Amino acid sequence: MNALLKSLPLLLATSTALAAPHQHGQAYLDMVLEPPTLLISISSPLANLTGFEYQPVTKEEQSRWEQVKQDMQTPDLLIRLPEDADCSLSRVLLQSPFATAGAHDHGDHGDHGDHQHADLMAEYQYVCARAEALRQLELPIMQKYPDIERLRLQFIAPDRLHRIDINAGQDHVELP
């Protein structure tokens, strides 16, 4: 495994931690390409995706949260890679902002005031037979989640590094 892939968790965590303050309306899309492997990470304040940032309470909130989790497990609903790249999804990891069942929550069980912040992160690993064809992306995430006003894309490859801001209404981006 190449050094770039070995350092991916650190790269993504560092770039997200340093460049991704919790800001409603903004989400982050990090991509690391070390052919044939493509790793993608999406990070967003939960409010951009669900409209709230606390453990769901009502049936409507629970339903919305379950739908978001299902969407995040299906990356084609969020990002479409070029068919010419011939990429196959090999792994999905969803990092929930909430404690898992059975975990003890030390937080306040009271109101859901503005002081609470929660982020959702999803990671995807692909194997791309023709990684050189990764020159554009379709971004249905921008239509599916209109509360994302800006998507900050960081693309790292052996021969290029790019940062691109994608604004509301854009659903296509060229990768230089």
Short mmCIF file of C-alpha atoms in Angstrom, two decimals:
data_model
loop_
_atom_site.label_atom_id
_atom_site.label_comp_id
_atom_site.label_asym_id
_atom_site.label_seq_id
_atom_site.Cartn_x
_atom_site.Cartn_y
_atom_site.Cartn_z
CA MET A 1 0.00 0.00 0.00
CA ASN A 2 1.40 3.40 -0.92
CA ALA A 3 2.38 6.07 1.58
CA LEU A 4 -0.42 8.39 0.46
CA LEU A 5 -3.05 5.78 1.26
CA LYS A 6 -1.43 4.86 4.57
CA SER A 7 -1.57 8.49 5.62
CA LEU A 8 -5.14 9.05 4.40
CA PRO A 9 -6.86 8.90 7.80
CA LEU A 10 -4.40 11.49 9.10
CA LEU A 11 -4.74 13.64 5.97
CA LEU A 12 -8.53 13.62 6.10
CA ALA A 13 -8.72 14.15 9.84
CA THR A 14 -6.20 16.99 9.69
CA SER A 15 -7.75 18.71 6.69
CA THR A 16 -11.23 18.40 8.13
CA ALA A 17 -10.17 19.47 11.61
CA LEU A 18 -8.15 22.46 10.38
CA ALA A 19 -10.29 23.59 7.48
CA ALA A 20 -13.72 22.56 8.66
CA PRO A 21 -15.07 24.65 11.48
CA HIS A 22 -18.65 23.78 12.27
CA GLN A 23 -20.46 26.14 9.91
CA HIS A 24 -24.07 25.63 8.90
CA GLY A 25 -24.55 25.78 5.15
CA GLN A 26 -21.06 24.45 4.45
CA ALA A 27 -19.91 20.87 3.90
CA TYR A 28 -16.61 19.27 2.96
CA LEU A 29 -15.71 16.74 0.29
CA ASP A 30 -12.17 15.35 0.49
CA MET A 31 -10.87 13.04 -2.22
CA VAL A 32 -7.54 11.22 -2.26
CA LEU A 33 -6.54 9.33 -5.38
CA GLU A 34 -3.67 6.84 -5.33
CA PRO A 35 -4.47 4.77 -8.42
CA PRO A 36 -6.29 2.49 -8.49
CA THR A 37 -7.68 3.49 -5.07
CA LEU A 38 -9.93 6.50 -4.56
CA LEU A 39 -10.91 7.52 -1.05
CA ILE A 40 -13.72 10.03 -0.51
CA SER A 41 -14.82 11.68 2.71
CA ILE A 42 -17.92 13.84 3.19
CA SER A 43 -18.27 15.90 6.35
CA SER A 44 -21.16 18.20 7.19
CA PRO A 45 -22.93 19.76 10.13
CA LEU A 46 -25.90 17.52 10.74
CA ALA A 47 -28.25 20.51 10.44
CA ASN A 48 -27.42 20.71 6.70
CA LEU A 49 -28.75 17.18 6.26
CA THR A 50 -31.54 16.78 8.80
CA GLY A 51 -32.48 20.29 9.92
CA PHE A 52 -31.40 19.51 13.51
CA GLU A 53 -28.23 18.59 15.41
CA TYR A 54 -29.45 16.63 18.41
CA GLN A 55 -30.41 13.03 18.97
CA PRO A 56 -33.74 12.63 17.14
CA VAL A 57 -36.73 12.62 19.48
CA THR A 58 -39.92 12.70 17.44
CA LYS A 59 -40.96 10.08 14.88
CA GLU A 60 -40.48 12.67 12.13
CA GLU A 61 -36.93 13.45 13.31
CA GLN A 62 -36.12 9.75 13.64
CA SER A 63 -37.44 9.12 10.13
CA ARG A 64 -35.36 11.98 8.72
CA TRP A 65 -32.23 10.72 10.54
CA GLU A 66 -32.77 7.17 9.25
CA GLN A 67 -33.17 8.52 5.69
CA VAL A 68 -29.93 10.51 5.95
CA LYS A 69 -28.06 7.44 7.23
CA GLN A 70 -29.46 5.39 4.35
CA ASP A 71 -28.47 8.09 1.83
CA MET A 72 -24.95 8.25 3.26
CA GLN A 73 -24.62 4.47 2.84
CA THR A 74 -25.41 4.93 -0.87
CA PRO A 75 -22.75 7.27 -2.25
CA ASP A 76 -24.20 7.32 -5.78
CA LEU A 77 -27.05 9.39 -4.34
CA LEU A 78 -24.47 12.01 -3.34
CA ILE A 79 -21.55 11.84 -5.77
CA ARG A 80 -21.42 10.30 -9.22
CA LEU A 81 -18.05 9.39 -10.62
CA PRO A 82 -17.50 9.25 -14.39
CA GLU A 83 -18.52 5.88 -15.83
CA ASP A 84 -15.30 5.88 -17.88
CA ALA A 85 -13.28 5.64 -14.65
CA ASP A 86 -14.87 2.22 -14.00
CA CYS A 87 -14.89 2.63 -10.20
CA SER A 88 -16.23 -0.05 -7.88
CA LEU A 89 -17.23 0.76 -4.32
CA SER A 90 -15.32 -1.43 -1.88
CA ARG A 91 -16.02 0.13 1.55
CA VAL A 92 -18.40 2.52 3.29
CA LEU A 93 -17.88 3.91 6.78
CA LEU A 94 -20.40 6.18 8.48
CA GLN A 95 -19.37 7.99 11.66
CA SER A 96 -22.52 8.78 13.61
CA PRO A 97 -22.56 11.89 15.79
CA PHE A 98 -24.64 10.04 18.38
CA ALA A 99 -23.68 7.42 20.95
CA THR A 100 -24.44 3.88 19.89
CA ALA A 101 -27.08 1.82 21.65
CA GLY A 102 -25.98 0.84 25.11
CA ALA A 103 -23.40 3.63 25.42
CA HIS A 104 -23.75 5.93 28.39
CA ASP A 105 -24.47 9.55 27.45
CA HIS A 106 -23.10 12.08 29.91
CA GLY A 107 -24.83 14.98 28.15
CA ASP A 108 -27.87 16.94 29.19
CA HIS A 109 -31.08 15.13 28.29
CA GLY A 110 -33.00 18.41 28.43
CA ASP A 111 -33.61 21.04 25.78
CA HIS A 112 -32.05 21.01 22.33
CA GLY A 113 -30.71 24.55 22.42
CA ASP A 114 -28.40 26.17 19.90
CA HIS A 115 -25.35 25.16 21.97
CA GLN A 116 -25.37 21.64 20.53
CA HIS A 117 -23.36 20.86 17.42
CA ALA A 118 -23.14 17.56 15.60
CA ASP A 119 -21.30 16.63 12.42
CA LEU A 120 -21.77 13.61 10.22
CA MET A 121 -18.88 12.04 8.33
CA ALA A 122 -19.03 9.37 5.66
CA GLU A 123 -16.03 7.71 4.04
CA TYR A 124 -16.00 5.72 0.83
CA GLN A 125 -13.30 3.63 -0.79
CA TYR A 126 -13.35 2.80 -4.48
CA VAL A 127 -11.13 0.84 -6.81
CA CYS A 128 -11.00 2.56 -10.21
CA ALA A 129 -9.82 0.60 -13.25
CA ARG A 130 -9.24 3.85 -15.18
CA ALA A 131 -8.39 6.42 -12.53
CA GLU A 132 -7.05 8.81 -15.16
CA ALA A 133 -10.68 9.33 -16.27
CA LEU A 134 -11.53 11.00 -12.93
CA ARG A 135 -11.75 14.48 -14.42
CA GLN A 136 -15.29 15.45 -13.41
CA LEU A 137 -17.94 14.76 -10.80
CA GLU A 138 -21.69 14.97 -10.68
CA LEU A 139 -22.86 16.18 -7.26
CA PRO A 140 -26.49 15.22 -6.60
CA ILE A 141 -25.77 16.01 -2.93
CA MET A 142 -26.24 19.69 -3.76
CA GLN A 143 -29.82 19.10 -4.94
CA LYS A 144 -30.69 16.43 -2.37
CA TYR A 145 -29.57 18.61 0.56
CA PRO A 146 -30.31 22.24 -0.36
CA ASP A 147 -29.20 23.48 3.07
CA ILE A 148 -25.64 22.85 1.83
CA GLU A 149 -24.91 26.26 0.37
CA ARG A 150 -21.22 25.59 -0.25
CA LEU A 151 -19.30 22.36 -0.70
CA ARG A 152 -15.55 22.74 -0.20
CA LEU A 153 -13.83 20.14 -2.38
CA GLN A 154 -10.22 19.12 -1.78
CA PHE A 155 -8.77 16.74 -4.35
CA ILE A 156 -5.35 15.14 -3.78
CA ALA A 157 -3.68 12.96 -6.39
CA PRO A 158 -0.06 12.05 -7.10
CA ASP A 159 0.11 14.67 -9.87
CA ARG A 160 -2.27 17.35 -8.57
CA LEU A 161 -3.79 19.05 -5.58
CA HIS A 162 -6.88 21.23 -5.97
CA ARG A 163 -9.34 23.05 -3.76
CA ILE A 164 -12.62 24.07 -5.29
CA ASP A 165 -15.69 25.72 -3.75
CA ILE A 166 -18.96 24.47 -5.19
CA ASN A 167 -21.93 26.74 -4.54
CA ALA A 168 -25.64 26.02 -4.22
CA GLY A 169 -27.16 25.25 -7.59
CA GLN A 170 -23.97 23.70 -8.98
CA ASP A 171 -24.15 19.96 -9.43
CA HIS A 172 -21.18 19.38 -11.70
CA VAL A 173 -17.48 20.07 -11.24
CA GLU A 174 -14.45 19.62 -13.44
CA LEU A 175 -11.33 18.27 -11.74
CA PRO A 176 -8.36 20.07 -13.33
#
